[in-house]
mmCIF file of C-alpha atoms in Angstrom:
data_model
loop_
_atom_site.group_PDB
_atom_site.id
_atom_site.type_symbol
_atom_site.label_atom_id
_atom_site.label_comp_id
_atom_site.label_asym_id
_atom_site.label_seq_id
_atom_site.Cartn_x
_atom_site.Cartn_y
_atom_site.Cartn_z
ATOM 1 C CA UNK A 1 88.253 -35.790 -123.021
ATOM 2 C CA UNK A 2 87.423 -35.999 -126.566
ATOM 3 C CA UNK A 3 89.718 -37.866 -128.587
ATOM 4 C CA UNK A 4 90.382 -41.761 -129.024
ATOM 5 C CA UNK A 5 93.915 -42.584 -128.477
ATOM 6 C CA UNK A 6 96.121 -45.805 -130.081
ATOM 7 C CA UNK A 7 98.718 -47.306 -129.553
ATOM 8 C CA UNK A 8 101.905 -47.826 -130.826
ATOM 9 C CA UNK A 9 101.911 -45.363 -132.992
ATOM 10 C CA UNK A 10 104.022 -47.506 -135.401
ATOM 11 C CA UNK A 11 104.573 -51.159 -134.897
ATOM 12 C CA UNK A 12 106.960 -53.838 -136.951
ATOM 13 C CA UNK A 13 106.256 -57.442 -136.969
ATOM 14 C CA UNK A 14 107.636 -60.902 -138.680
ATOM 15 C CA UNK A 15 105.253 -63.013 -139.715
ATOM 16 C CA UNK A 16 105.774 -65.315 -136.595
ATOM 17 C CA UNK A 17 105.032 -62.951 -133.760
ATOM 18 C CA UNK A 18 102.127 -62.313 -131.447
ATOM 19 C CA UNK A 19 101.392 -58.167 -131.070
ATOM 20 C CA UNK A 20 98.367 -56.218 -129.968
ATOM 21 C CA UNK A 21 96.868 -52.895 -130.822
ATOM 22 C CA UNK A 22 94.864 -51.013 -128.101
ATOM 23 C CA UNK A 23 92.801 -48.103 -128.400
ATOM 24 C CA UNK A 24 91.058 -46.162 -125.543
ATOM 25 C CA UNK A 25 88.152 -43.524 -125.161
ATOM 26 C CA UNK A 26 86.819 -41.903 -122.617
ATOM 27 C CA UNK A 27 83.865 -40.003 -124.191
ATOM 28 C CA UNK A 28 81.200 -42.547 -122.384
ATOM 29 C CA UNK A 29 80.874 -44.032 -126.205
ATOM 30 C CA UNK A 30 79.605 -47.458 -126.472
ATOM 31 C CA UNK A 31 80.391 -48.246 -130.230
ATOM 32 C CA UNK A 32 83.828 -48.826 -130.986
ATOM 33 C CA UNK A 33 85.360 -49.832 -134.684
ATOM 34 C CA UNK A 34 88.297 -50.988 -135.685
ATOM 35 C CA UNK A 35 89.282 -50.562 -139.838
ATOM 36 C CA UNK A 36 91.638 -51.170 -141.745
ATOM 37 C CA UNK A 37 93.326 -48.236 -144.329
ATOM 38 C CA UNK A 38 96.162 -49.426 -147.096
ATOM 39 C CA UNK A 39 97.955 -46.197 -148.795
ATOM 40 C CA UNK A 40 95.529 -43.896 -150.670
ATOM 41 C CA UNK A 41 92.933 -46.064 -150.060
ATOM 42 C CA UNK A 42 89.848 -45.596 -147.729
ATOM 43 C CA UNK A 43 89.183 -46.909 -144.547
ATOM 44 C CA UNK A 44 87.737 -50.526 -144.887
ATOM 45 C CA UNK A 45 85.479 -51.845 -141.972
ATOM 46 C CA UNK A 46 86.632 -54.834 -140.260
ATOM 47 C CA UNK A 47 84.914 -55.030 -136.574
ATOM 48 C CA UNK A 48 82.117 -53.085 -134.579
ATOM 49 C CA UNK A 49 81.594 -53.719 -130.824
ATOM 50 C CA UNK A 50 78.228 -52.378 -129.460
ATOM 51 C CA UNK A 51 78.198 -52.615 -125.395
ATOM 52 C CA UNK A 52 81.052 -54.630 -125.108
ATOM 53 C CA UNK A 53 79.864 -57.346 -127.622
ATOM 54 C CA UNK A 54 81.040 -57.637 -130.815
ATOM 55 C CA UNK A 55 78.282 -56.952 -133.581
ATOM 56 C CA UNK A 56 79.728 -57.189 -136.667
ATOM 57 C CA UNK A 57 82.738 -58.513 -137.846
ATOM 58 C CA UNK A 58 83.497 -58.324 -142.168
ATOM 59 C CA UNK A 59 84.610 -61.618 -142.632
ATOM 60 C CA UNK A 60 87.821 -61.008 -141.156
ATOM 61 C CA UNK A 61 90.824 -64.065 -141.385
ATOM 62 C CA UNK A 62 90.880 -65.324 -137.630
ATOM 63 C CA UNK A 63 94.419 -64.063 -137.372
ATOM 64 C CA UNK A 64 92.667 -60.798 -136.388
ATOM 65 C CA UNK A 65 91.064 -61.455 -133.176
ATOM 66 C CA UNK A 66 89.651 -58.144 -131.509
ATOM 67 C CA UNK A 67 88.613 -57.957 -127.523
ATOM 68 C CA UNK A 68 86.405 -55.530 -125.723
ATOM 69 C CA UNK A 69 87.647 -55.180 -121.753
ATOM 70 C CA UNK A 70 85.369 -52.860 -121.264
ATOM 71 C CA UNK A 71 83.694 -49.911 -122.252
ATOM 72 C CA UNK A 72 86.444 -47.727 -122.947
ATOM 73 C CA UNK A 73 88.983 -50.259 -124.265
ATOM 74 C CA UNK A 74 89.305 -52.150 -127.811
ATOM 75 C CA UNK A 75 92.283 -54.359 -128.481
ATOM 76 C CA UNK A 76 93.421 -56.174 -131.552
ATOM 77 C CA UNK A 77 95.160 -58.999 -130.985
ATOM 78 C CA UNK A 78 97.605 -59.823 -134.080
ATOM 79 C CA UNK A 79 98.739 -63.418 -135.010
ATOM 80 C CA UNK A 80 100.355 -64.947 -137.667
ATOM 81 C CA UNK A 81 100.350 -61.987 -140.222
ATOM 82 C CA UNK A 82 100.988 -61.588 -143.714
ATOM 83 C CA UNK A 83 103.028 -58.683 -145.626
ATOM 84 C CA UNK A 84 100.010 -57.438 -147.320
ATOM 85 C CA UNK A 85 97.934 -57.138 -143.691
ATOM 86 C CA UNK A 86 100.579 -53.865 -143.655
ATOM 87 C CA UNK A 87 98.402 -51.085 -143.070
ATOM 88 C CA UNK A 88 97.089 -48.218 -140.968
ATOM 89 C CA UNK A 89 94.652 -49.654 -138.201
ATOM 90 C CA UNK A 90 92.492 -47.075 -137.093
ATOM 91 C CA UNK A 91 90.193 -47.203 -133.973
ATOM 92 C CA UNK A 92 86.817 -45.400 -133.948
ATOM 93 C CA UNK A 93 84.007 -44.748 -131.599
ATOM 94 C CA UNK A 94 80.648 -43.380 -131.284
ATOM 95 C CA UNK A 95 78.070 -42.583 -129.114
ATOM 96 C CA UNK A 96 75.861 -45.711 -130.573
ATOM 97 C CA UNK A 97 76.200 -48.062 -133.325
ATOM 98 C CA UNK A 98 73.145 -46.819 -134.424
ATOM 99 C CA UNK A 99 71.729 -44.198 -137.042
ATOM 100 C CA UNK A 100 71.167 -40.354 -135.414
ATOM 101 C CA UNK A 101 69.891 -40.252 -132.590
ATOM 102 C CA UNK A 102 66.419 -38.930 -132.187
ATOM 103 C CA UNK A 103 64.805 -35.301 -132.276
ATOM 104 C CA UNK A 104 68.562 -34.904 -134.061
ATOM 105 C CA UNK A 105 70.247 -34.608 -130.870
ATOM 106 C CA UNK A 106 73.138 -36.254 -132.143
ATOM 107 C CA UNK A 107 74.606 -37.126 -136.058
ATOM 108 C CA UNK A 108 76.585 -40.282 -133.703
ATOM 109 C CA UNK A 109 79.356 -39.340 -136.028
ATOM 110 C CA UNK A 110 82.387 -41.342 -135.575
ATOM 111 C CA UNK A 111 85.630 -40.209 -134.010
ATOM 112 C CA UNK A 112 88.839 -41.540 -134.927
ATOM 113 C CA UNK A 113 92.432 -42.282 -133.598
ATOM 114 C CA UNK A 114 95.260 -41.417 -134.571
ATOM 115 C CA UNK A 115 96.365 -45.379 -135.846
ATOM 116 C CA UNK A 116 98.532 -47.604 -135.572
ATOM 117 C CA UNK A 117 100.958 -47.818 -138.551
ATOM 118 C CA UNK A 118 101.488 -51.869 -138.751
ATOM 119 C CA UNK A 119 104.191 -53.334 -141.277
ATOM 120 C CA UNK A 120 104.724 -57.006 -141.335
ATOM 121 C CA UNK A 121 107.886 -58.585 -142.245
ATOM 122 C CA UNK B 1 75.852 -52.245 -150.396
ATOM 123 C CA UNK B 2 77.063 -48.988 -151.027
ATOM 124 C CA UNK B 3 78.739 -47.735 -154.107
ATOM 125 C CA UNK B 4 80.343 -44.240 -153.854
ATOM 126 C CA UNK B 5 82.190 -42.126 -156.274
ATOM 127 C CA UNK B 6 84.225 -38.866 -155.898
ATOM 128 C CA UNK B 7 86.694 -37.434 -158.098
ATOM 129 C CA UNK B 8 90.773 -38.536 -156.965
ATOM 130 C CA UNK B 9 92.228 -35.207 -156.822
ATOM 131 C CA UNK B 10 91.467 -31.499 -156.755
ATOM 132 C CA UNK B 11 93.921 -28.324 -156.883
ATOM 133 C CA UNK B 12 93.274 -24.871 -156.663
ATOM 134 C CA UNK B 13 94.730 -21.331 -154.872
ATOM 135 C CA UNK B 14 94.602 -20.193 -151.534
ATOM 136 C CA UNK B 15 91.729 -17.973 -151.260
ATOM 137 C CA UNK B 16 89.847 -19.857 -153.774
ATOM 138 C CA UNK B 17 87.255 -21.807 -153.441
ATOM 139 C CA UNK B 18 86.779 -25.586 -154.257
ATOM 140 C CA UNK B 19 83.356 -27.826 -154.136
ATOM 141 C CA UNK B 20 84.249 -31.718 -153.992
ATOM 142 C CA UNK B 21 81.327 -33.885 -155.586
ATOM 143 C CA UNK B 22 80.240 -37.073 -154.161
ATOM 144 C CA UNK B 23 77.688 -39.750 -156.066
ATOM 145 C CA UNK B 24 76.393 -42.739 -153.761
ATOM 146 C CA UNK B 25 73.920 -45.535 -154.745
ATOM 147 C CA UNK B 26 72.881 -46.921 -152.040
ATOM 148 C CA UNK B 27 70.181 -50.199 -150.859
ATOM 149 C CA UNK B 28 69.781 -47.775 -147.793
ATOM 150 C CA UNK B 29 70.336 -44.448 -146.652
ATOM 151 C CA UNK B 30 70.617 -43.066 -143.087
ATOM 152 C CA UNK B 31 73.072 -40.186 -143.553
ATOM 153 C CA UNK B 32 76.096 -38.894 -145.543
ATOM 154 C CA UNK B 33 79.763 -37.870 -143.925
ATOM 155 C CA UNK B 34 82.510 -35.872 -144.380
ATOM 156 C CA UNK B 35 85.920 -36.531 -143.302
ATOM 157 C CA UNK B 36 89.088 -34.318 -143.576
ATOM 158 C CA UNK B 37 91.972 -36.948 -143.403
ATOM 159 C CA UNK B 38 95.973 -35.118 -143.647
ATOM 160 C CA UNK B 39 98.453 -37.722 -144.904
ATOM 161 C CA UNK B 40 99.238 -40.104 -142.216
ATOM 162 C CA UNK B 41 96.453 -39.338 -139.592
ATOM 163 C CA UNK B 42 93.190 -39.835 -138.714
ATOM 164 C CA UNK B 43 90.112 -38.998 -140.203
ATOM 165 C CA UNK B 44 88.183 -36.071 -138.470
ATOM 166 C CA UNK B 45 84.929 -35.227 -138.715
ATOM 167 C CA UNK B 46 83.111 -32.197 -140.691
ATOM 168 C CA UNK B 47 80.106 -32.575 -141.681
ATOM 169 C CA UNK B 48 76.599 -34.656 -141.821
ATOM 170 C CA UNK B 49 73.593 -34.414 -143.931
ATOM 171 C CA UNK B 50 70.581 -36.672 -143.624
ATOM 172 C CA UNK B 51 67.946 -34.558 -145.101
ATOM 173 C CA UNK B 52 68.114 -33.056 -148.164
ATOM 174 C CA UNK B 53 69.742 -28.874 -148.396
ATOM 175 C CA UNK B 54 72.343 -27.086 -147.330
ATOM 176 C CA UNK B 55 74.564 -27.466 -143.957
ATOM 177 C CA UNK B 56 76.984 -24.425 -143.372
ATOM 178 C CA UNK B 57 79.857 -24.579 -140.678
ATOM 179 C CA UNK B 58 82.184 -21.299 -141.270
ATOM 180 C CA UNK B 59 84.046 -22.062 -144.142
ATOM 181 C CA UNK B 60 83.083 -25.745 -144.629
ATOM 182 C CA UNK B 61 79.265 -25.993 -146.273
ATOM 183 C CA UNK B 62 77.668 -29.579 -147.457
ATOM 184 C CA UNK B 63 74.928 -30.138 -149.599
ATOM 185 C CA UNK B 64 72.836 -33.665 -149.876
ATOM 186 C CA UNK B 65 70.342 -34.080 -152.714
ATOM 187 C CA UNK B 66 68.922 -37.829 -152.061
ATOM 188 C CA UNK B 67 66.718 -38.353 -154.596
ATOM 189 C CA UNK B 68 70.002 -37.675 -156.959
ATOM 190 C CA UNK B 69 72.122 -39.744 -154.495
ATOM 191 C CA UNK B 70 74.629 -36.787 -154.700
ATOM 192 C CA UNK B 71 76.104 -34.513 -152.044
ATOM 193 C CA UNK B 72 78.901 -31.983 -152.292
ATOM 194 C CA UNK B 73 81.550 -30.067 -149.725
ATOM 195 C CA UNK B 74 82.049 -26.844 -150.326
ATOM 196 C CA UNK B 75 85.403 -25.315 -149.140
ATOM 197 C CA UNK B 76 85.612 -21.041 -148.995
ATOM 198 C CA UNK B 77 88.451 -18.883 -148.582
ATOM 199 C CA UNK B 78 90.855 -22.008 -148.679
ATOM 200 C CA UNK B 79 93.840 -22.015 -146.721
ATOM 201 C CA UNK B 80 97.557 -24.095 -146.932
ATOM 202 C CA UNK B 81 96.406 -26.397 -143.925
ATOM 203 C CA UNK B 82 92.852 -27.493 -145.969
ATOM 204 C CA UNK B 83 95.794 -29.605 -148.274
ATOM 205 C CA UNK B 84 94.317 -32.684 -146.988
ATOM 206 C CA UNK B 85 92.053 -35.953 -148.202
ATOM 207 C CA UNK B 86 88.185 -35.735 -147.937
ATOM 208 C CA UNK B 87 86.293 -38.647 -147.405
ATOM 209 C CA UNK B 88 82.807 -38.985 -148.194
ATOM 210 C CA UNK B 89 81.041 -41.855 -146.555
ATOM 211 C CA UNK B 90 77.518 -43.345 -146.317
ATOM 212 C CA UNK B 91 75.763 -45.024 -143.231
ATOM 213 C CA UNK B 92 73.444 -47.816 -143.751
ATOM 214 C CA UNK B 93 70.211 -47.474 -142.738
ATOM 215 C CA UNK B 94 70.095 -51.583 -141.832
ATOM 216 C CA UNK B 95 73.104 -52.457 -140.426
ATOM 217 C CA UNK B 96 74.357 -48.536 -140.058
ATOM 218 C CA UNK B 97 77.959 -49.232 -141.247
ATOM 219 C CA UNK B 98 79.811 -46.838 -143.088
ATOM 220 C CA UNK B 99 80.802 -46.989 -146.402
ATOM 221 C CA UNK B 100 83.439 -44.959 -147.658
ATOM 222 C CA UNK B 101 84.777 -43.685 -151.055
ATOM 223 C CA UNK B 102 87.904 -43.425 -152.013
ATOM 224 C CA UNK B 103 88.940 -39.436 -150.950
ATOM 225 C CA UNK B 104 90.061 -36.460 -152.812
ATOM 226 C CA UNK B 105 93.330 -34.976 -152.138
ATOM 227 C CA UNK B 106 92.681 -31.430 -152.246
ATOM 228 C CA UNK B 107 96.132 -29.424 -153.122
ATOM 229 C CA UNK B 108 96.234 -25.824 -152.316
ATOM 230 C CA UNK B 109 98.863 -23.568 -153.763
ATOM 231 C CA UNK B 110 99.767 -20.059 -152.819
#
């Protein structure tokens, strides 16, 4: 298995509800990402979980809050969202949140979901 | 931080081909990326340069100069389904975060 799945696919929200994103992998990765991608713009770095704890987070308003089950799961729990957090949230992982690997064994490239497209009301 | 530049868009004929420039500075380097990203899904994965040369994968090629902070993606014999964004992005060598530009849509026409 070699992809990272997400979903919903598409998700609509007012600015009063509670939702939650949830991307999976089964690659044995232990560095998962979540970013955030407005229209013709590039992806923009919001979280990285290394083993389960979370490592960075980009100054992100609280009314992101990610969570990281396990090792194959990433959530995003949603809260209280504006119209301009409308987006594409894309899930990522790789091997190790770390540069390549050594001896060049691996370029710990990251792999990417499909997203979730996310407008708020 | 990371600053990185690539041109917006790019067209040219099936067939053809078409090399997509990339400028980075950078506080720290530990590799260079390249995406292919069709409208509305994921980015995927092509390509990686850490040292500097040449990296060839079929019709796909990279090149990574670092003491010019430059790299380029070379695309041969391009085909309808290569109409797609290309992402350059640079890891960190401190915190190894990624840092992306802003793509080139590449349009090919018959």
């Amino acid at each position: 298995d070699t992809e990272v799945t997400q979903t919903p696919k598409h998700l609509v929200m007012g600015m009063t509800n509670k939702k939650s994103l949830k991307c999976e992998q089964h690659m044995g990765h232990r560095a998962m990402y979540w970013y955030k991608q407005k229209a013709k713009k590039p992806p923009e770095l919001m979280f990285v979980y290394s083993y389960e704890k979370l490592s960075i987070n980009e100054s992100v308003p609280s009314r992101f809050s990610p969570e990281c089950p396990n090792s194959s799961l990433l959530n995003l729990h949603l809260h209280a969202l504006q119209p301009e957090d409308s987006a594409l949230y894309l899930c990522a992982s790789s091997l190790q949140h770390l540069g390549g690997l050594a001896g060049g064994s691996s370029y710990n490239e990251q792999f990417f979901g499909p997203g979730t497209r996310l407008t708020v009301l | 931080g990371q600053n990185i530049d690539q041109p917006t868009e790019m067209t040219a004929t099936e067939g053809a081909i078409v090399q997509i420039n990339c400028t980075y500075q950078t506080s720290g380097f530990n590799g260079l990326f390249w995406y292919q990203q069709h409208a509305g899904e994921a980015p995927t994965f092509l390509s990686y340069n850490v040292l500097d040369g040449l990296e060839e994968k079929g019709r796909f090629s990279s090149f990574l100069s670092r003491s010019k902070g430059y790299s380029y993606l070379l695309l041969k014999e391009l085909q309808m389904k290569d109409s797609a964004s290309y992402l350059c992005a640079v890891r960190d060598k401190d915190d190894y975060k990624l840092s992306f530009g802003a793509g080139t849509t590449v349009t090919v026409r018959a």
